[in-house]
Every structure is written in structure tokens, then in C-alpha cells.
mmCIF file of C-alpha atoms in Angstrom:
data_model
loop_
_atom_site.group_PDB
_atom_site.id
_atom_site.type_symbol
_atom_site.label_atom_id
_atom_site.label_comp_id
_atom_site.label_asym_id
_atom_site.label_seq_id
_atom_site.Cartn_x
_atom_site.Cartn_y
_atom_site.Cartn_z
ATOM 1 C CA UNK A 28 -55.375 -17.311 -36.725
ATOM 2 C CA UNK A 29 -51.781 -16.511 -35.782
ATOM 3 C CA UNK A 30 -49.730 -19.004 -33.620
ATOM 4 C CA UNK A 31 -48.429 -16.733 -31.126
ATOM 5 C CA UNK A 32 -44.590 -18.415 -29.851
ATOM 6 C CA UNK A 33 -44.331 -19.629 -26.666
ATOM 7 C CA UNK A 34 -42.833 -17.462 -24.181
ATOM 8 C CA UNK A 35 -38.804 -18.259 -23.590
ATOM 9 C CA UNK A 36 -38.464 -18.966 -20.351
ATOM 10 C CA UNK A 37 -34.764 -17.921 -19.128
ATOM 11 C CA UNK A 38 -33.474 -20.947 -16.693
ATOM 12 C CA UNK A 39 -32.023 -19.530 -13.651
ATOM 13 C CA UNK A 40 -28.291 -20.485 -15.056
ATOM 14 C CA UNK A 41 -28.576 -17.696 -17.721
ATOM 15 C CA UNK A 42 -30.437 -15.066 -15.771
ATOM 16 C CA UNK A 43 -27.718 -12.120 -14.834
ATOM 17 C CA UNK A 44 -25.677 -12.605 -11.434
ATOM 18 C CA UNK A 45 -26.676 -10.084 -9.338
ATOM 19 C CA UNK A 46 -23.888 -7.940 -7.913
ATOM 20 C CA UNK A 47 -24.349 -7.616 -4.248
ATOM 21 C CA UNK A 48 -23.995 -4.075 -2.873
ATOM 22 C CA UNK A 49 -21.064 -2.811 -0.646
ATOM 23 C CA UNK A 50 -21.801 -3.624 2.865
ATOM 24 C CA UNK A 51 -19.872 -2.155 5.779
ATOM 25 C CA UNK A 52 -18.430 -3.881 8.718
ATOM 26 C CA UNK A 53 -21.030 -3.109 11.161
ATOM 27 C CA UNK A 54 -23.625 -4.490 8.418
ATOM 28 C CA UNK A 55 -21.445 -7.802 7.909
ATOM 29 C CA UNK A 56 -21.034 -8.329 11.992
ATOM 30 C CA UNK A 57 -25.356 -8.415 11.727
ATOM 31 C CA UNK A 58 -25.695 -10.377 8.916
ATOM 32 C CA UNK A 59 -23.246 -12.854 9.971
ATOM 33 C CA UNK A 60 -25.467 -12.910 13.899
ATOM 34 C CA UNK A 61 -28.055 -14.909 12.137
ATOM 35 C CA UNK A 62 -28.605 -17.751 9.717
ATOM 36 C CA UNK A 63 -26.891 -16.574 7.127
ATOM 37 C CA UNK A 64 -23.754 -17.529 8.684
ATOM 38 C CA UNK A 65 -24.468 -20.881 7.337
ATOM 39 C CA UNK A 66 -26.428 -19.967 3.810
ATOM 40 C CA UNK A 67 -24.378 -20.293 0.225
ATOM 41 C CA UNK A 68 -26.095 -17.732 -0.626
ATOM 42 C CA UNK A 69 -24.484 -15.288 1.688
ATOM 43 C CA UNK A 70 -21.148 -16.076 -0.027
ATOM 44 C CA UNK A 71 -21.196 -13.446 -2.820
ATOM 45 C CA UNK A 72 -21.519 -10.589 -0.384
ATOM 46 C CA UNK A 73 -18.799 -11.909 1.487
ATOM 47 C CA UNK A 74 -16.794 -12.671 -1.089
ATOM 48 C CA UNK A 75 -17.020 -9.010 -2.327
ATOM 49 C CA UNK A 76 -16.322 -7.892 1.069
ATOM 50 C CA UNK A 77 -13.008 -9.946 1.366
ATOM 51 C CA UNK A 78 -12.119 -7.768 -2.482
ATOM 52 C CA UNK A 79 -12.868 -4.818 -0.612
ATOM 53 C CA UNK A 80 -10.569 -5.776 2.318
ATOM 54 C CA UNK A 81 -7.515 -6.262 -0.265
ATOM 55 C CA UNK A 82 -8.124 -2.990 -2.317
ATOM 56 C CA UNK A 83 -8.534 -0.533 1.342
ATOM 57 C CA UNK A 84 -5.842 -2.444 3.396
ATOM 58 C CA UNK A 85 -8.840 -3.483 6.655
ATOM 59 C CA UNK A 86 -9.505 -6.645 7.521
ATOM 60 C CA UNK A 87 -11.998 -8.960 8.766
ATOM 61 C CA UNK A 88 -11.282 -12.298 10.170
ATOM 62 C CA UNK A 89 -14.571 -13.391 11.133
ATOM 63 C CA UNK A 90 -15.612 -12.479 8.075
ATOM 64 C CA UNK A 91 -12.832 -14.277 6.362
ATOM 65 C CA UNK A 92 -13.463 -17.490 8.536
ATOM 66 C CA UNK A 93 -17.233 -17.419 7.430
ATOM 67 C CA UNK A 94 -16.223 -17.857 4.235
ATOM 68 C CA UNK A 95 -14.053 -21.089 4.659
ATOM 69 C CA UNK A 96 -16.308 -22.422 7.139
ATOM 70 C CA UNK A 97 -19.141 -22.049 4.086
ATOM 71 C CA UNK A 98 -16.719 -23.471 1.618
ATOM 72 C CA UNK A 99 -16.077 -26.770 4.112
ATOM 73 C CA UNK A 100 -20.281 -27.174 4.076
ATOM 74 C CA UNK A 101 -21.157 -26.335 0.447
ATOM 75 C CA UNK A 102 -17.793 -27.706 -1.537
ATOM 76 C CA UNK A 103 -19.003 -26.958 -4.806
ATOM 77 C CA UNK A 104 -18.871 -23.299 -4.116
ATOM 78 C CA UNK A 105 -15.068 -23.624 -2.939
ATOM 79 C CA UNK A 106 -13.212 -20.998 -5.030
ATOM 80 C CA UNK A 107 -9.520 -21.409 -4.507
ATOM 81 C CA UNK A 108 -8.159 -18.033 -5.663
ATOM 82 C CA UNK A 109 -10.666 -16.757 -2.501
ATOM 83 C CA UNK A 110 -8.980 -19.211 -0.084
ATOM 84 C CA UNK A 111 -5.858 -17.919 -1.682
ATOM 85 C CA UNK A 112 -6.777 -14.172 -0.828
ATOM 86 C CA UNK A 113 -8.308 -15.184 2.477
ATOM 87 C CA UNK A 114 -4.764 -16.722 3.512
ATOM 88 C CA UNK A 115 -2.698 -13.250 2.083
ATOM 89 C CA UNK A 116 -5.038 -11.221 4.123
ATOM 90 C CA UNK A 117 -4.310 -13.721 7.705
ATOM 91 C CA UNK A 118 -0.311 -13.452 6.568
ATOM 92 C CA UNK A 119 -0.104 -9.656 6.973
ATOM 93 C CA UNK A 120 -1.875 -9.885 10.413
ATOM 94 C CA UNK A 121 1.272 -11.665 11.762
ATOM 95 C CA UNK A 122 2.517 -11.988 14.131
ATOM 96 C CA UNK A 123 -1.472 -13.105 14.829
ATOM 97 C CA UNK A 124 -2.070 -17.111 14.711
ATOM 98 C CA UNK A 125 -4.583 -15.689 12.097
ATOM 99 C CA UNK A 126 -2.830 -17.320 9.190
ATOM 100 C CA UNK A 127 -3.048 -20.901 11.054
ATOM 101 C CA UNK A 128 -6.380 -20.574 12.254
ATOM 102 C CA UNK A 129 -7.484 -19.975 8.323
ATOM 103 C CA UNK A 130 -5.173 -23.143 6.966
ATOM 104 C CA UNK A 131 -7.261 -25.509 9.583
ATOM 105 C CA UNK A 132 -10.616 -24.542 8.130
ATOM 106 C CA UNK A 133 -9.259 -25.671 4.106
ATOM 107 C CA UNK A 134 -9.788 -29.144 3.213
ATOM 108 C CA UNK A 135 -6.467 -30.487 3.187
ATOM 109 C CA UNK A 136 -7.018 -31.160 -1.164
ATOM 110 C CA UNK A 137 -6.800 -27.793 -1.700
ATOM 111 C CA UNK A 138 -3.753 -26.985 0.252
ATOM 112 C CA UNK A 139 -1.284 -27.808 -2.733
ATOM 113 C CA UNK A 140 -3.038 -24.842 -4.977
ATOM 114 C CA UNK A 141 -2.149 -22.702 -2.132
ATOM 115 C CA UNK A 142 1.622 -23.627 -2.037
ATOM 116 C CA UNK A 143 2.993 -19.661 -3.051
ATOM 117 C CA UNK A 144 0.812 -18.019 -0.070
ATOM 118 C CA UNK A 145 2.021 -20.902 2.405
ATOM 119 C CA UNK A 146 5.661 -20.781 1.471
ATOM 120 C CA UNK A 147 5.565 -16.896 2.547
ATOM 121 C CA UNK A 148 4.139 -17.473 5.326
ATOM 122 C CA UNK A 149 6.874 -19.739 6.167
ATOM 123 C CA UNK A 150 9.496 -17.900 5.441
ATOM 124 C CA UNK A 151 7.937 -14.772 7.873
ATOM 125 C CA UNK A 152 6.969 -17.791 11.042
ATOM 126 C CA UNK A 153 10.705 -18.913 10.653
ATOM 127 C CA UNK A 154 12.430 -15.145 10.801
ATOM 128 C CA UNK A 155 13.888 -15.708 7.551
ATOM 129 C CA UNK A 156 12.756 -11.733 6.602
ATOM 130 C CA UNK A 157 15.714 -11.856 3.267
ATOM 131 C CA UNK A 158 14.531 -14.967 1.814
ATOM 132 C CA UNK A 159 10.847 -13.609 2.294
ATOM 133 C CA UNK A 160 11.381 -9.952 0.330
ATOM 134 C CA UNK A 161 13.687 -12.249 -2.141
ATOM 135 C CA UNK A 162 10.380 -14.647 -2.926
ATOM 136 C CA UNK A 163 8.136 -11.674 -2.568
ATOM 137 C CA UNK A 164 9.790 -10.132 -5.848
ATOM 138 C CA UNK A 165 9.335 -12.790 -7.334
ATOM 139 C CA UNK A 166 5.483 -13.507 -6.691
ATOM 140 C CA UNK A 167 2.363 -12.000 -8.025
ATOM 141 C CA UNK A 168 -0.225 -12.535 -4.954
ATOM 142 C CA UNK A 169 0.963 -9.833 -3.111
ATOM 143 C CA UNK A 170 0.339 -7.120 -5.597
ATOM 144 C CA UNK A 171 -3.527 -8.081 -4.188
ATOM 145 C CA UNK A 172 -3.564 -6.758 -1.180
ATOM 146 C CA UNK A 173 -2.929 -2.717 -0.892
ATOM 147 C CA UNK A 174 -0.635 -1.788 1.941
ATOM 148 C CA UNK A 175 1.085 -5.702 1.883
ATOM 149 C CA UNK A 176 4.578 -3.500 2.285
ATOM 150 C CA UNK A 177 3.861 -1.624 5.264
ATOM 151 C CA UNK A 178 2.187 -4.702 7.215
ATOM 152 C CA UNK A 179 5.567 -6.812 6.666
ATOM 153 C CA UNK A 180 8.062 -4.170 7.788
ATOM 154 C CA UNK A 181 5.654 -3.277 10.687
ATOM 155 C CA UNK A 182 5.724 -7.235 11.879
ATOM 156 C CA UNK A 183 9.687 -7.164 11.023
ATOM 157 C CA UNK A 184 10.135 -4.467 12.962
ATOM 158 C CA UNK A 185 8.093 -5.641 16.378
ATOM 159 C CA UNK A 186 10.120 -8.693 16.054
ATOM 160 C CA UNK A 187 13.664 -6.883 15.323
ATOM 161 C CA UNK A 188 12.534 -4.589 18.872
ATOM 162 C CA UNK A 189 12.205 -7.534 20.817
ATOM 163 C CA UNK A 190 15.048 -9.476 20.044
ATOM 164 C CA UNK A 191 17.416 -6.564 19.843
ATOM 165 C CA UNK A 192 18.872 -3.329 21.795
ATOM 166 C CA UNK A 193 20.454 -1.929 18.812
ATOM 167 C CA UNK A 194 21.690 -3.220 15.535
ATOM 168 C CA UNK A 195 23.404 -2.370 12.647
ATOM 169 C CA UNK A 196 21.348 0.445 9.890
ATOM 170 C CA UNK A 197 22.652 -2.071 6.564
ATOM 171 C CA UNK A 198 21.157 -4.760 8.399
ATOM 172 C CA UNK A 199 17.996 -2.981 8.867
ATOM 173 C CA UNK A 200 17.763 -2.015 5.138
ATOM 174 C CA UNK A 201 17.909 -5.662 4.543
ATOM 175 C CA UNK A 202 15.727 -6.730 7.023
ATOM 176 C CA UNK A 203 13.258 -4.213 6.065
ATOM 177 C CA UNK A 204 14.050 -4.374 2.294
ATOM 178 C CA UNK A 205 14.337 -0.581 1.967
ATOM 179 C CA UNK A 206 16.983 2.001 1.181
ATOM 180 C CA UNK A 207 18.520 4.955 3.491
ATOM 181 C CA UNK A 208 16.646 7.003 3.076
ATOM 182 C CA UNK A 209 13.381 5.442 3.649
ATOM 183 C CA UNK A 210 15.315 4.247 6.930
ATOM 184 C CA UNK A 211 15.617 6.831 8.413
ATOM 185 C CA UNK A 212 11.645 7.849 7.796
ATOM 186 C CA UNK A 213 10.793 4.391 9.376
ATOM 187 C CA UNK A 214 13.135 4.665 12.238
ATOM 188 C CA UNK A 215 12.121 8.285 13.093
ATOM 189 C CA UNK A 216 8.450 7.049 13.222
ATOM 190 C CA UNK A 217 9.169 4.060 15.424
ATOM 191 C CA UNK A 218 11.084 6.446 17.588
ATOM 192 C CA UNK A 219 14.524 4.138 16.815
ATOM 193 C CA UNK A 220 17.470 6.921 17.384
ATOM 194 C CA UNK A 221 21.455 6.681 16.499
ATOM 195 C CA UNK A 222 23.368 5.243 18.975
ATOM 196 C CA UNK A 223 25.704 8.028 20.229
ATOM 197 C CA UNK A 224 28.919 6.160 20.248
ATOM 198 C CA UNK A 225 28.538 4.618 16.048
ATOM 199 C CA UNK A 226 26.253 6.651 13.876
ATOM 200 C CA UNK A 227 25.934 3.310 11.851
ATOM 201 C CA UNK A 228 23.853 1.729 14.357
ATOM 202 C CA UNK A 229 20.112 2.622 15.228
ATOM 203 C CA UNK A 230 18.951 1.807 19.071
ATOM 204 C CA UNK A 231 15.490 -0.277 18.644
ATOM 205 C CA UNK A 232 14.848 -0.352 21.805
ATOM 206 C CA UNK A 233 15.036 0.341 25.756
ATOM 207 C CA UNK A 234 13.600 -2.356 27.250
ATOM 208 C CA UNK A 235 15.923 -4.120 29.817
ATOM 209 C CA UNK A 236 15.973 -8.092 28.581
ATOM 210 C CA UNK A 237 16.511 -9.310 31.769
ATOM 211 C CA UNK A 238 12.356 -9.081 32.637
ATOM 212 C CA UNK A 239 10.028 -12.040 31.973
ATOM 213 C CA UNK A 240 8.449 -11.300 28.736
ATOM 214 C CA UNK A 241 4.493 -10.993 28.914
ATOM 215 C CA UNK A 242 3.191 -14.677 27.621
ATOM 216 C CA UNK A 243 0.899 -14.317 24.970
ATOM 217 C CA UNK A 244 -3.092 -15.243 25.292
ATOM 218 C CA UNK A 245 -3.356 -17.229 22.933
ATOM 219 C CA UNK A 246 -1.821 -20.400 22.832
ATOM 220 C CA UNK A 247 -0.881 -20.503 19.488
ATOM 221 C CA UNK A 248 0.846 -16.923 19.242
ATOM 222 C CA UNK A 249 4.492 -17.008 19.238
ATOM 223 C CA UNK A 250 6.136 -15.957 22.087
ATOM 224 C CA UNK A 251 8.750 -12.693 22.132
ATOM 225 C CA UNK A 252 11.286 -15.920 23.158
ATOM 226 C CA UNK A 253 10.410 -18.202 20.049
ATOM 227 C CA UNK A 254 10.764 -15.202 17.660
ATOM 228 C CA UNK A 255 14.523 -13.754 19.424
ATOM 229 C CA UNK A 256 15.565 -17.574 18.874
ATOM 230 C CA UNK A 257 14.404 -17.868 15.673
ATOM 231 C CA UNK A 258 15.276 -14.223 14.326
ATOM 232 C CA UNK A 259 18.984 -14.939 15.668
ATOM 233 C CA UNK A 260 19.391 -18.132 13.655
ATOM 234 C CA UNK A 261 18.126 -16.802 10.514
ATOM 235 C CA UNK A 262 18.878 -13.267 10.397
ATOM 236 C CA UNK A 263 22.039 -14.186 8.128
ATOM 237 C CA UNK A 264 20.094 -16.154 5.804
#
């Protein structure tokens, strides 16, 4: 008689990672109502769903939050290029208190791997929009997240309406890290005109100064006020 081999049994380590399929948002808002809110093994799909929020430029925070909340319960499944991406995704929602709301749910040992991502941030909470596009060239991260450009300029340019009336079209190239000619694209979009007595200088805005500007909801958003103080003192920077 033949001695027939014992069957190999494959250990679950070595069977094939299954590659969960693309969900939409409405699909992630239902799976996210339940239990799985709080199951490991939810992770994968939402960890694909946070590479499909970098590659199409949308963006879930709940989503996003889910994650890190799942990372604080389960640390062994803590991926720190994830957090990393989680934190690039809350930057370009500025000027949201996204970005803050994501640091407080990262154990405080991980925060030192996330230095590049936090240092931007900084540089956008403080006004300081040169240094920012001056450490942007120089960092990799961004190149992530599609659309990163636009969502900068767009924040840049809500604060530079509501601390200004009108300022200089150099300074706005600067501010906005862009050339003349892509200027006068942006300003024609954000309806931002020449001022009639110096064709050098773009009107950003109408608004009269002198009315009580609309406090915020949330407590931790930065007022219209913090950003005009802090846009004036680091404009030049």
C-alpha cells in the first residue's frame, strides 16, 4: 500500500490577504452605524477608502477618525504612514479644527514619526503661507494627496479676504506660490478685480471691517480675528 502525504494545511498567516472591494461613501456611513465601528477587521476597507480619498481629492472625516479611534483599541494594527495620510487629508480641510481633532486621537508615541505632516500644519495655523510653500518643495507627503495645491491656495485665499481690502498682486503670487499668469485665473474666479486707481493691486474684498465678524461654532475653529492678527505678523516671513 501507498502512504498517501498528509494534507498541508496553510496557517492563516500565509493564506492570501484579501483585497477588500471599493466601497462608496454612503456604504462606509452604514457600515460604520453598526459594530464594525469597533472591529479590526473593518480596518482594511477603511484603510483602502482613506487611499481612495488621497488619489480623487474627497474626504471623509468620520471615516478617517474610525480609523484612529481603531488604532487607539487594537495597537498592534497602528500603521503610522496611515496616521500620516489621515493627518495630510485633516491639513487641507483647514481652516477646519479637523487636523487637531485627528492629533488627539494618536497616542502621543507616535507623534514624533509624524513630525513633517505636523510642522506644515504649523506653518498654515500660524499664517506663515512662504515658509509653508518653501517646506512644501521640499517634502514628499504631499505628492499623496491629489488636488493638495488647490486646497492650500483656497484656505490662503479665505484668510487673505478676511484680513484684507486689497493688497498688492507680487504679494499674492507669493502668498499663493503662483506666477501672473495663473493670478489672474485665480483672481478672476474668486471675483478679486484691479483696483482702479494702481493696476498692481487686486481688491479681495468688499466687506466693510468695521462689522462684528460671525464667531465660529466650533470652539476650536479660529476666528476671522485670530487669523487677520496672525496673517499680519507673518505675512513678511
Amino acid at each position: 500500500w501507498l502512504k498517501r502525504k498528509p494534507a498541508r494545511v496553510q496557517s492563516p498567516r500565509s493564506l492570501p490577504r484579501v483585497v477588500p472591494r471599493s466601497m462608496s461613501p454612503a456604504e462606509i456611513e452604514e457600515l460604520l452605524a453598526g459594530g464594525a465601528r469597533y472591529d479590526p477587521a473593518t480596518l482594511p476597507t477603511l484603510e483602502g477608502y482613506l487611499e481612495e480619498q488621497l488619489k480623487q481629492g474627497t474626504y471623509d472625516l468620520d471615516a478617517n477618525l474610525a480609523i484612529l479611534k481603531l488604532y487607539l483599541l487594537f495597537p498592534d494594527e497602528a500603521k503610522v504612514d496611515v496616521m500620516e495620510s489621515i493627518l495630510l487629508k485633516a491639513l487641507l480641510a483647514f481652516p477646519a479644527a479637523d487636523f487637531s481633532l485627528c492629533m488627539y486621537q494618536i497616542a502621543e508615541k507616535y507623534h514624533q514619526g509624524l513630525g513633517e505632516v505636523v510642522r506644515l500644519a504649523q506653518q498654515l495655523e500660524m499664517a506663515k503661507f512662504k515658509a509653508f510653500w518653501k517646506m512644501a518643495a521640499d517634502t514628499e507627503i504631499l505628492k499623496k494627496a491629489t488636488g493638495w495645491q488647490d486646497s492650500v491656495r483656497n484656505f490662503i485665499a479665505g484668510v487673505v479676504t478676511a484680513t484684507y481690502r486689497s493688497v498688492r498682486a507680487n504679494e499674492l503670487t507669493d502668498l499663493l506660490n503662483m506666477d501672473a499668469g495663473q493670478l489672474e485665473k485665480f483672481a478672476k474666479a474668486r471675483n478679486w478685480t484691479k483696483s482702479k486707481e494702481d493696476a498692481g493691486v487686486l481688491i479681495v474684498s468688499n466687506a466693510s471691517f468695521e462689522h462684528k465678524p460671525v464667531k465660529p461654532k466650533e470652539p476650536m475653529h479660529m476666528s476671522l480675528d485670530q487669523y487677520r492678527s496672525l496673517v499680519s505678523a507673518a505675512v513678511y516671513a
